[in-house]
Amino acid sequence: MRLKIKETEALSILTKSGLPASDWVINPYNGCLFGCMYCYAAIITRWWHPGEEWGSYLDVKTNAPDLLEKELLKQEKKYKRKNFGSIFFSSVTDPYVGMEAKYKLTRRCLQVLLDFGYEGTVSILTKSPIVVRDTDLFKKFKRIEVGMTITGLDDKVSRFLEVKAPPVSHRIKALEKLSQAGIETYAFVGPIVPYFINNEQKIKKIIDKLEQIGVKKIWFEHLNLNPQIKQRLFDYLKKESPALITEFENFDTEIYRKKLNKIIDKQMSGRKIKMGYKEVIYHKKLKKSKATS
């Protein structure tokens, strides 16, 4: 696969969020070179790269730090304060995708927030151990949390669906280093992948490991497949592991989700580590609730 890296200038960088528990999002890049097979962003960004394969392109928003500085000043003027909600890195890309080592856009945006004196909560979610590089900046924030996506404990499993993402063992080591440095850490166990981590023993093992390395919160999320993502994932499964198709077909039922929810509730009960959300996230339910509220 030929990678396409393109430098571009964004029109905006601090945008309103539609995600639970975040008010704003910052996406220093468009696209992601990790190419995860279940990623919803593969559909969201298709308008900018029609017909191109997810994981083959990355748009580098070279003006992101300068633009963020201007937009923060604009919001400060509007809200009359330096706290206008929580900011999340990132919703449709990985803020520490490999090219971050070269461009340092996420690091530079974090520095802009520090220089501005931002008083809201900053949250980061990544699959890349590069995040440890910015520990010095994290320590300067009043409220910040850094998370890693953990979809299992086996590198072979993570490599299967998270095609070019760093091995999960490296992510766990990065979380441990951040925790030891005094940074508040969390894990995003999402999606809960059918077959690979959908039984009590495997879920317990993940929670035990995350608790052991000092993670404070865990977010859980059911697999979210709209028709386009489902087609992409199932085409991949047919090619790489046809035997798993039935497992994935059977996951999207209320009975399946309730059973999994009970397992997670049982395994999280009585622990110091907390749930990042009041329940296991299920996006179709969230959309319905939002529409009827």
Coordinates of C-alpha atoms in Angstrom, one line a residue:
M1 CA 0.0 0.0 0.0
R2 CA 1.4 3.4 -1.0
L3 CA 1.1 6.0 1.7
K4 CA 0.0 9.5 0.8
I5 CA 1.2 12.2 3.2
K6 CA -0.1 15.7 2.4
E7 CA 0.6 19.0 4.1
T8 CA -2.5 21.2 4.2
E9 CA -4.0 24.1 6.1
A10 CA -7.1 23.7 8.1
L11 CA -10.0 26.3 8.2
S12 CA -10.7 25.5 11.9
I13 CA -9.1 23.3 14.5
L14 CA -11.2 23.7 17.7
T15 CA -14.5 22.2 16.9
K16 CA -17.7 21.3 18.9
S17 CA -17.9 17.7 19.9
G18 CA -20.7 15.2 19.6
L19 CA -19.0 12.7 21.8
P20 CA -20.0 11.9 25.4
A21 CA -17.8 13.6 28.1
S22 CA -16.1 16.1 25.7
D23 CA -17.2 19.6 24.6
W24 CA -14.5 20.3 22.0
V25 CA -12.2 18.2 19.8
I26 CA -8.9 19.0 18.2
N27 CA -7.8 16.9 15.2
P28 CA -4.3 17.9 14.2
Y29 CA -4.4 15.4 11.3
N30 CA -7.1 14.1 9.0
G31 CA -6.9 10.4 8.3
C32 CA -4.8 7.8 10.2
L33 CA -2.1 5.5 9.1
F34 CA -2.9 2.8 11.7
G35 CA -5.7 1.5 9.4
C36 CA -7.9 -0.2 12.1
M37 CA -10.6 -2.3 10.5
Y38 CA -13.4 -1.3 12.8
C39 CA -12.7 2.5 12.8
Y40 CA -15.7 4.7 12.3
A41 CA -13.5 7.5 11.1
A42 CA -12.9 5.6 7.9
I43 CA -16.4 6.7 6.9
I44 CA -16.3 10.2 8.4
T45 CA -13.2 11.3 6.4
R46 CA -14.2 9.7 3.1
W47 CA -15.4 13.0 1.7
W48 CA -11.9 14.3 1.6
H49 CA -10.4 11.1 0.1
P50 CA -13.1 9.4 -1.9
G51 CA -12.1 5.9 -3.0
E52 CA -8.9 5.8 -1.1
E53 CA -8.2 3.1 1.4
W54 CA -8.3 3.9 5.1
G55 CA -4.8 3.8 6.5
S56 CA -3.2 4.9 3.3
Y57 CA -3.4 8.7 3.7
L58 CA -2.7 11.4 6.2
D59 CA -3.4 15.1 5.9
V60 CA -1.1 17.2 8.1
K61 CA -2.7 20.4 9.3
T62 CA 0.4 22.4 9.4
N63 CA -1.3 25.6 10.7
A64 CA -3.1 23.8 13.6
P65 CA -1.1 25.4 16.4
D66 CA -1.4 29.0 15.0
L67 CA -5.0 28.5 14.3
L68 CA -5.7 27.1 17.7
E69 CA -4.1 30.2 19.4
K70 CA -6.5 32.4 17.4
E71 CA -9.6 30.3 18.1
L72 CA -8.8 30.1 21.9
L73 CA -8.7 33.9 22.0
K74 CA -12.0 34.1 20.1
Q75 CA -13.7 31.7 22.6
E76 CA -12.2 33.5 25.6
K77 CA -13.8 36.7 24.3
K78 CA -17.1 35.0 23.9
Y79 CA -17.2 33.1 27.2
K80 CA -15.2 35.7 29.2
R81 CA -13.1 33.0 30.8
K82 CA -10.3 30.5 30.0
N83 CA -12.4 27.4 30.7
F84 CA -15.1 26.7 28.1
G85 CA -15.4 23.0 28.5
S86 CA -13.3 19.8 28.0
I87 CA -11.1 19.4 25.0
F88 CA -10.4 16.0 23.5
F89 CA -7.5 14.9 21.3
S90 CA -8.7 13.4 18.9
S91 CA -12.0 12.2 17.4
V92 CA -11.2 11.2 13.7
T93 CA -7.5 10.6 13.9
D94 CA -4.8 9.4 16.3
P95 CA -3.1 12.5 17.7
Y96 CA 0.1 10.5 18.0
V97 CA 0.1 8.8 14.7
G98 CA 3.7 8.1 13.5
M99 CA 4.1 11.4 11.6
E100 CA 3.7 13.2 14.9
A101 CA 7.3 12.4 15.6
K102 CA 8.2 14.6 12.7
Y103 CA 5.5 17.4 12.7
K104 CA 4.9 17.6 16.5
L105 CA 1.5 19.2 15.8
T106 CA -0.2 17.6 18.9
R107 CA 2.7 18.7 21.1
R108 CA 2.6 22.2 19.7
C109 CA -1.2 22.4 20.2
L110 CA -0.7 21.3 23.8
Q111 CA 1.9 24.0 24.3
V112 CA -0.5 26.6 22.9
L113 CA -3.1 25.5 25.5
L114 CA -0.5 25.9 28.2
D115 CA 0.6 29.3 27.0
F116 CA -3.0 30.4 26.8
G117 CA -3.5 29.2 30.4
Y118 CA -6.4 26.9 29.5
E119 CA -8.3 25.9 32.7
G120 CA -10.6 23.2 31.4
T121 CA -9.9 19.5 31.3
V122 CA -7.8 18.1 28.4
S123 CA -8.2 14.5 27.4
I124 CA -6.0 12.5 25.0
L125 CA -6.7 9.1 23.5
T126 CA -4.1 7.3 21.4
K127 CA -2.7 3.9 20.4
S128 CA 0.8 5.2 20.2
P129 CA 3.6 5.1 22.8
I130 CA 4.9 8.3 21.2
V131 CA 2.6 10.0 23.7
V132 CA 5.1 9.4 26.5
R133 CA 7.4 12.0 24.9
D134 CA 5.0 14.7 26.1
T135 CA 5.0 13.8 29.7
D136 CA 6.8 17.1 30.5
L137 CA 3.9 19.0 29.1
F138 CA 1.2 16.9 30.7
K139 CA 2.7 17.6 34.1
K140 CA 2.1 21.4 33.6
F141 CA -1.7 21.1 33.1
K142 CA -4.1 21.6 35.9
R143 CA -6.5 18.9 34.6
I144 CA -5.4 16.3 32.0
E145 CA -6.0 12.6 31.4
V146 CA -4.2 10.4 28.9
G147 CA -5.7 7.2 27.6
M148 CA -4.8 4.3 25.4
T149 CA -7.1 2.1 23.4
I150 CA -6.7 -1.4 24.7
T151 CA -8.7 -4.1 22.8
G152 CA -7.0 -7.1 24.3
L153 CA -3.7 -8.2 25.8
D154 CA -2.4 -10.3 22.9
D155 CA -0.2 -8.5 20.3
K156 CA -1.4 -11.0 17.6
V157 CA -5.0 -10.1 18.2
S158 CA -4.4 -6.4 18.2
R159 CA -2.3 -6.7 15.0
F160 CA -5.2 -8.6 13.3
L161 CA -7.7 -5.8 13.5
E162 CA -5.5 -2.8 14.3
V163 CA -3.4 -3.5 11.2
K164 CA -0.6 -1.0 11.5
A165 CA -1.1 0.3 15.1
P166 CA 1.6 -0.2 17.7
P167 CA 1.4 -3.5 19.5
V168 CA -0.9 -3.5 22.5
S169 CA 2.0 -4.6 24.8
H170 CA 3.7 -1.3 23.9
R171 CA 0.6 0.7 24.7
I172 CA 0.3 -0.9 28.1
K173 CA 4.0 -0.1 28.9
A174 CA 3.3 3.5 27.9
L175 CA 0.3 3.7 30.2
E176 CA 2.4 2.3 33.0
K177 CA 5.1 4.9 32.4
L178 CA 2.6 7.7 32.4
S179 CA 1.0 6.5 35.6
Q180 CA 4.4 6.2 37.3
A181 CA 5.1 9.8 36.2
G182 CA 2.0 10.9 38.1
I183 CA -0.2 11.5 35.1
E184 CA -3.9 10.4 35.4
T185 CA -4.4 7.6 32.9
Y186 CA -7.4 5.7 31.5
A187 CA -8.0 2.9 29.1
F188 CA -10.5 2.7 26.3
V189 CA -11.6 -0.9 25.9
G190 CA -13.4 -0.3 22.7
P191 CA -14.6 -1.8 20.7
I192 CA -15.2 -4.9 22.8
V193 CA -14.3 -7.2 19.9
P194 CA -16.5 -10.3 19.4
Y195 CA -14.7 -13.6 20.0
F196 CA -11.5 -12.0 21.2
I197 CA -12.5 -10.4 24.5
N198 CA -16.2 -11.3 25.0
N199 CA -16.0 -13.7 27.9
E200 CA -15.6 -13.1 31.6
Q201 CA -12.1 -14.6 31.9
K202 CA -10.6 -12.4 29.3
I203 CA -12.4 -9.2 30.5
K204 CA -11.2 -9.9 34.1
K205 CA -7.7 -10.4 32.8
I206 CA -7.7 -7.0 31.0
I207 CA -9.2 -5.2 34.0
D208 CA -6.7 -6.8 36.4
K209 CA -3.8 -5.7 34.2
L210 CA -5.0 -2.2 33.8
E211 CA -5.6 -1.9 37.6
Q212 CA -2.1 -3.3 38.2
I213 CA -0.3 -0.6 36.1
G214 CA -2.1 2.3 37.8
V215 CA -4.9 3.1 35.3
K216 CA -7.6 5.2 37.1
K217 CA -10.6 4.7 34.7
I218 CA -11.8 2.3 32.0
W219 CA -14.2 3.2 29.3
F220 CA -16.0 0.3 27.6
E221 CA -17.7 0.4 24.2
H222 CA -19.7 -2.1 22.2
L223 CA -18.7 -2.5 18.6
N224 CA -20.3 0.2 16.5
L225 CA -20.9 -0.9 12.9
N226 CA -22.8 1.3 10.5
P227 CA -23.4 -0.4 7.1
Q228 CA -20.3 1.0 5.5
I229 CA -17.9 0.0 8.3
K230 CA -19.6 -3.4 8.5
Q231 CA -19.0 -4.0 4.8
R232 CA -15.3 -3.0 5.1
L233 CA -14.8 -5.2 8.2
F234 CA -16.6 -8.2 6.8
D235 CA -14.7 -8.0 3.5
Y236 CA -11.6 -8.2 5.5
L237 CA -12.8 -11.1 7.7
K238 CA -13.8 -13.1 4.6
K239 CA -10.3 -12.7 3.3
E240 CA -8.3 -13.2 6.5
S241 CA -10.5 -15.3 8.8
P242 CA -13.9 -16.4 7.4
A243 CA -14.6 -18.5 10.5
L244 CA -15.0 -15.4 12.6
I245 CA -17.8 -14.0 10.5
T246 CA -20.6 -15.8 12.4
E247 CA -19.1 -14.5 15.7
F248 CA -19.3 -10.9 14.4
E249 CA -22.7 -11.4 12.9
N250 CA -24.2 -12.5 16.2
F251 CA -22.8 -9.7 18.4
D252 CA -25.3 -6.9 17.5
T253 CA -28.2 -8.1 19.6
E254 CA -29.7 -6.8 22.8
I255 CA -29.2 -10.2 24.5
Y256 CA -25.5 -10.2 23.6
R257 CA -25.0 -6.7 24.9
K258 CA -26.9 -7.3 28.1
K259 CA -24.9 -10.4 28.8
L260 CA -21.6 -8.5 28.2
N261 CA -22.8 -5.6 30.4
K262 CA -23.4 -7.9 33.3
I263 CA -20.0 -9.4 33.0
I264 CA -18.3 -6.0 33.0
D265 CA -20.4 -4.7 35.9
K266 CA -19.5 -7.8 37.9
Q267 CA -15.8 -7.5 37.2
M268 CA -15.7 -3.7 37.9
S269 CA -17.6 -4.0 41.1
G270 CA -15.6 -3.3 44.3
R271 CA -12.5 -2.2 42.5
K272 CA -10.5 1.1 42.9
I273 CA -10.5 1.5 39.2
K274 CA -13.6 3.2 38.0
M275 CA -15.9 3.2 34.9
G276 CA -15.2 6.1 32.7
Y277 CA -18.9 6.3 31.8
K278 CA -22.0 5.2 33.7
E279 CA -22.4 2.2 31.5
V280 CA -20.9 0.4 28.5
I281 CA -21.2 2.8 25.6
Y282 CA -23.5 1.8 22.8
H283 CA -23.7 4.5 20.1
K284 CA -27.1 3.6 18.7
K285 CA -28.6 4.0 22.1
L286 CA -26.8 7.3 22.6
K287 CA -28.2 8.6 19.3
K288 CA -31.7 7.5 20.2
S289 CA -31.4 9.1 23.7
K290 CA -30.2 12.3 22.2
A291 CA -33.0 12.4 19.6
T292 CA -35.7 11.8 22.2
S293 CA -34.3 14.1 25.0

